[in-house]
Amino acid sequence: MAQTATNLTTGATLREEKVSGPWQDAWRAFRKNKIAMAGLIMMVLFIALALLAPVLAPYDYKAQELTDRLKPPSSAHWFGTDDLGRDILSRILYGARISLWVGTFSVVGSIVIGTLLGILAGYYGKWVDMLISRLFDILLAFPSILLAIAIVAILGPSLQNALYAIAIVNVPTYGRLVRAKVLSLKNEEYITAAKAIGMKNSGILLRHILPNSLTPIIVQGTLGIASAIIEAAALGFLGLGAQPPAPEWGKMLSDSRQFIATAPWTVIFPGISIMLTVLAFNLMGDGLRDALDPRMKN
């Protein structure tokens, strides 16, 4: 009986070891970080509010009631109204869609292009590395927001062009990150073994290099969404992003800045929305870095 119990215990332990893996370990470490979990909950909440905006918004975000212009927060309008009598709460809910959409897809574009260029530069080296690295240096020579403004000014003010601009200016961040990771990986023994058995470069890149480069990309991408939301708000504030009547948070701040003294709620609530969304992604990104980076583990 004792032997049977020992075998059962050993078998259970082996099954647990098989189930456990690096991603499971990272998730367990992430869950222990209360601040990171708070960021995750806030992020999920904002995503839910954005998806359910048509259901939750008490008014049409475009509806104008000039008789109700600049009304303070009340039971009828929880966040008050703007200078055109539009419900601010409804516009913030729909604005969450715009900010999250721009932030997410601009970062996805940056990651795709930056990862491709970074892998090519790091793996092939020589003139390929020199050419791509100099391209990164040129893009990094300009302040990101000024470069984004220049790109939008050339393409024309619109939400889509703002997304393109934010994606372009952030490509070097991911490209350099991936390049550095590839340089440390390509001389590993398993890469040498893959070359020795005749595996093609494309197979090595897709099956070995890329999967082992995902950790820093995920962490930086999460933090990058927060930066992209701020950049989109900045472009909207300057009138280069979403155009009226789109309820983009930065544009809402720009339209209401002249009412800061007389109707402060018109800038407080969009500003708090930007702050909380960016804070959520930053907290979650810090937690992911702590969970995924082996140097952060005791």
mmCIF file with all atom_site columns, N, CA, C and O in Angstrom, residues 2 9 11 30 35 63 100 133 193 208 234 242 250 262 264 286 298:
data_model
loop_
_atom_site.group_PDB
_atom_site.id
_atom_site.type_symbol
_atom_site.label_atom_id
_atom_site.label_alt_id
_atom_site.label_comp_id
_atom_site.label_asym_id
_atom_site.label_entity_id
_atom_site.label_seq_id
_atom_site.pdbx_PDB_ins_code
_atom_site.Cartn_x
_atom_site.Cartn_y
_atom_site.Cartn_z
_atom_site.occupancy
_atom_site.B_iso_or_equiv
_atom_site.pdbx_formal_charge
_atom_site.auth_seq_id
_atom_site.auth_comp_id
_atom_site.auth_asym_id
_atom_site.auth_atom_id
_atom_site.pdbx_PDB_model_num
ATOM 1  N N  . ALA A 1 2   ? 1.905   1.212  0.827   1.00 0.00 ? 2   ALA A N  1
ATOM 2  C CA . ALA A 1 2   ? 2.809   2.367  0.889   1.00 0.00 ? 2   ALA A CA 1
ATOM 3  C C  . ALA A 1 2   ? 3.469   2.607  -0.457  1.00 0.00 ? 2   ALA A C  1
ATOM 4  O O  . ALA A 1 2   ? 3.622   3.748  -0.907  1.00 0.00 ? 2   ALA A O  1
ATOM 5  N N  . THR A 1 9   ? 1.795   9.372  -5.804  1.00 0.00 ? 9   THR A N  1
ATOM 6  C CA . THR A 1 9   ? 2.341   10.707 -5.537  1.00 0.00 ? 9   THR A CA 1
ATOM 7  C C  . THR A 1 9   ? 3.360   11.111 -6.587  1.00 0.00 ? 9   THR A C  1
ATOM 8  O O  . THR A 1 9   ? 3.375   12.246 -7.080  1.00 0.00 ? 9   THR A O  1
ATOM 9  N N  . GLY A 1 11  ? 3.508   9.972  -9.643  1.00 0.00 ? 11  GLY A N  1
ATOM 10 C CA . GLY A 1 11  ? 2.815   10.221 -10.909 1.00 0.00 ? 11  GLY A CA 1
ATOM 11 C C  . GLY A 1 11  ? 2.149   11.576 -10.939 1.00 0.00 ? 11  GLY A C  1
ATOM 12 O O  . GLY A 1 11  ? 2.180   12.288 -11.950 1.00 0.00 ? 11  GLY A O  1
ATOM 13 N N  . PHE A 1 30  ? 2.772   36.658 -12.313 1.00 0.00 ? 30  PHE A N  1
ATOM 14 C CA . PHE A 1 30  ? 1.995   37.871 -12.609 1.00 0.00 ? 30  PHE A CA 1
ATOM 15 C C  . PHE A 1 30  ? 0.823   38.000 -11.643 1.00 0.00 ? 30  PHE A C  1
ATOM 16 O O  . PHE A 1 30  ? 0.531   39.091 -11.143 1.00 0.00 ? 30  PHE A O  1
ATOM 17 N N  . ILE A 1 35  ? -0.347  44.901 -7.936  1.00 0.00 ? 35  ILE A N  1
ATOM 18 C CA . ILE A 1 35  ? -0.409  46.129 -8.731  1.00 0.00 ? 35  ILE A CA 1
ATOM 19 C C  . ILE A 1 35  ? -0.622  45.793 -10.205 1.00 0.00 ? 35  ILE A C  1
ATOM 20 O O  . ILE A 1 35  ? -1.405  46.437 -10.904 1.00 0.00 ? 35  ILE A O  1
ATOM 21 N N  . ALA A 1 63  ? -25.239 63.841 -30.698 1.00 0.00 ? 63  ALA A N  1
ATOM 22 C CA . ALA A 1 63  ? -26.449 64.647 -30.514 1.00 0.00 ? 63  ALA A CA 1
ATOM 23 C C  . ALA A 1 63  ? -26.129 65.975 -29.814 1.00 0.00 ? 63  ALA A C  1
ATOM 24 O O  . ALA A 1 63  ? -25.502 65.992 -28.753 1.00 0.00 ? 63  ALA A O  1
ATOM 25 N N  . LEU A 1 100 ? -8.261  53.036 -27.762 1.00 0.00 ? 100 LEU A N  1
ATOM 26 C CA . LEU A 1 100 ? -7.776  51.655 -27.696 1.00 0.00 ? 100 LEU A CA 1
ATOM 27 C C  . LEU A 1 100 ? -7.500  51.109 -29.087 1.00 0.00 ? 100 LEU A C  1
ATOM 28 O O  . LEU A 1 100 ? -6.543  50.347 -29.284 1.00 0.00 ? 100 LEU A O  1
ATOM 29 N N  . SER A 1 133 ? 20.084  49.459 -39.546 1.00 0.00 ? 133 SER A N  1
ATOM 30 C CA . SER A 1 133 ? 20.456  50.213 -38.345 1.00 0.00 ? 133 SER A CA 1
ATOM 31 C C  . SER A 1 133 ? 20.530  51.706 -38.621 1.00 0.00 ? 133 SER A C  1
ATOM 32 O O  . SER A 1 133 ? 20.132  52.529 -37.790 1.00 0.00 ? 133 SER A O  1
ATOM 33 N N  . ALA A 1 193 ? 23.407  23.858 -34.255 1.00 0.00 ? 193 ALA A N  1
ATOM 34 C CA . ALA A 1 193 ? 22.972  22.494 -34.574 1.00 0.00 ? 193 ALA A CA 1
ATOM 35 C C  . ALA A 1 193 ? 21.934  22.491 -35.689 1.00 0.00 ? 193 ALA A C  1
ATOM 36 O O  . ALA A 1 193 ? 21.955  21.613 -36.576 1.00 0.00 ? 193 ALA A O  1
ATOM 37 N N  . HIS A 1 208 ? 12.970  29.049 -34.294 1.00 0.00 ? 208 HIS A N  1
ATOM 38 C CA . HIS A 1 208 ? 13.884  29.199 -33.159 1.00 0.00 ? 208 HIS A CA 1
ATOM 39 C C  . HIS A 1 208 ? 14.086  30.654 -32.741 1.00 0.00 ? 208 HIS A C  1
ATOM 40 O O  . HIS A 1 208 ? 13.946  30.978 -31.559 1.00 0.00 ? 208 HIS A O  1
ATOM 41 N N  . ALA A 1 234 ? -2.237  63.481 -28.211 1.00 0.00 ? 234 ALA A N  1
ATOM 42 C CA . ALA A 1 234 ? -1.493  64.696 -28.555 1.00 0.00 ? 234 ALA A CA 1
ATOM 43 C C  . ALA A 1 234 ? -1.809  65.150 -29.979 1.00 0.00 ? 234 ALA A C  1
ATOM 44 O O  . ALA A 1 234 ? -2.022  66.343 -30.226 1.00 0.00 ? 234 ALA A O  1
ATOM 45 N N  . ALA A 1 242 ? -8.149  62.434 -34.963 1.00 0.00 ? 242 ALA A N  1
ATOM 46 C CA . ALA A 1 242 ? -9.569  62.265 -35.281 1.00 0.00 ? 242 ALA A CA 1
ATOM 47 C C  . ALA A 1 242 ? -10.219 63.619 -35.512 1.00 0.00 ? 242 ALA A C  1
ATOM 48 O O  . ALA A 1 242 ? -9.927  64.595 -34.810 1.00 0.00 ? 242 ALA A O  1
ATOM 49 N N  . GLY A 1 250 ? -8.212  63.304 -26.890 1.00 0.00 ? 250 GLY A N  1
ATOM 50 C CA . GLY A 1 250 ? -7.330  64.448 -27.084 1.00 0.00 ? 250 GLY A CA 1
ATOM 51 C C  . GLY A 1 250 ? -8.051  65.607 -27.749 1.00 0.00 ? 250 GLY A C  1
ATOM 52 O O  . GLY A 1 250 ? -7.856  66.775 -27.383 1.00 0.00 ? 250 GLY A O  1
ATOM 53 N N  . THR A 1 262 ? -14.485 78.050 -16.505 1.00 0.00 ? 262 THR A N  1
ATOM 54 C CA . THR A 1 262 ? -15.939 78.136 -16.346 1.00 0.00 ? 262 THR A CA 1
ATOM 55 C C  . THR A 1 262 ? -16.622 76.774 -16.309 1.00 0.00 ? 262 THR A C  1
ATOM 56 O O  . THR A 1 262 ? -17.666 76.619 -15.684 1.00 0.00 ? 262 THR A O  1
ATOM 57 N N  . PRO A 1 264 ? -14.901 73.260 -15.802 1.00 0.00 ? 264 PRO A N  1
ATOM 58 C CA . PRO A 1 264 ? -13.736 72.375 -15.694 1.00 0.00 ? 264 PRO A CA 1
ATOM 59 C C  . PRO A 1 264 ? -14.041 70.912 -15.966 1.00 0.00 ? 264 PRO A C  1
ATOM 60 O O  . PRO A 1 264 ? -13.133 70.153 -16.324 1.00 0.00 ? 264 PRO A O  1
ATOM 61 N N  . ASP A 1 286 ? 4.613   46.662 -16.532 1.00 0.00 ? 286 ASP A N  1
ATOM 62 C CA . ASP A 1 286 ? 5.633   46.456 -15.498 1.00 0.00 ? 286 ASP A CA 1
ATOM 63 C C  . ASP A 1 286 ? 5.501   45.068 -14.885 1.00 0.00 ? 286 ASP A C  1
ATOM 64 O O  . ASP A 1 286 ? 6.507   44.405 -14.589 1.00 0.00 ? 286 ASP A O  1
ATOM 65 N N  . ASN A 1 298 ? 13.622  35.952 -8.072  1.00 0.00 ? 298 ASN A N  1
ATOM 66 C CA . ASN A 1 298 ? 14.554  35.598 -6.994  1.00 0.00 ? 298 ASN A CA 1
ATOM 67 C C  . ASN A 1 298 ? 14.974  34.143 -7.135  1.00 0.00 ? 298 ASN A C  1
ATOM 68 O O  . ASN A 1 298 ? 14.170  33.289 -7.445  1.00 0.00 ? 298 ASN A O  1
#
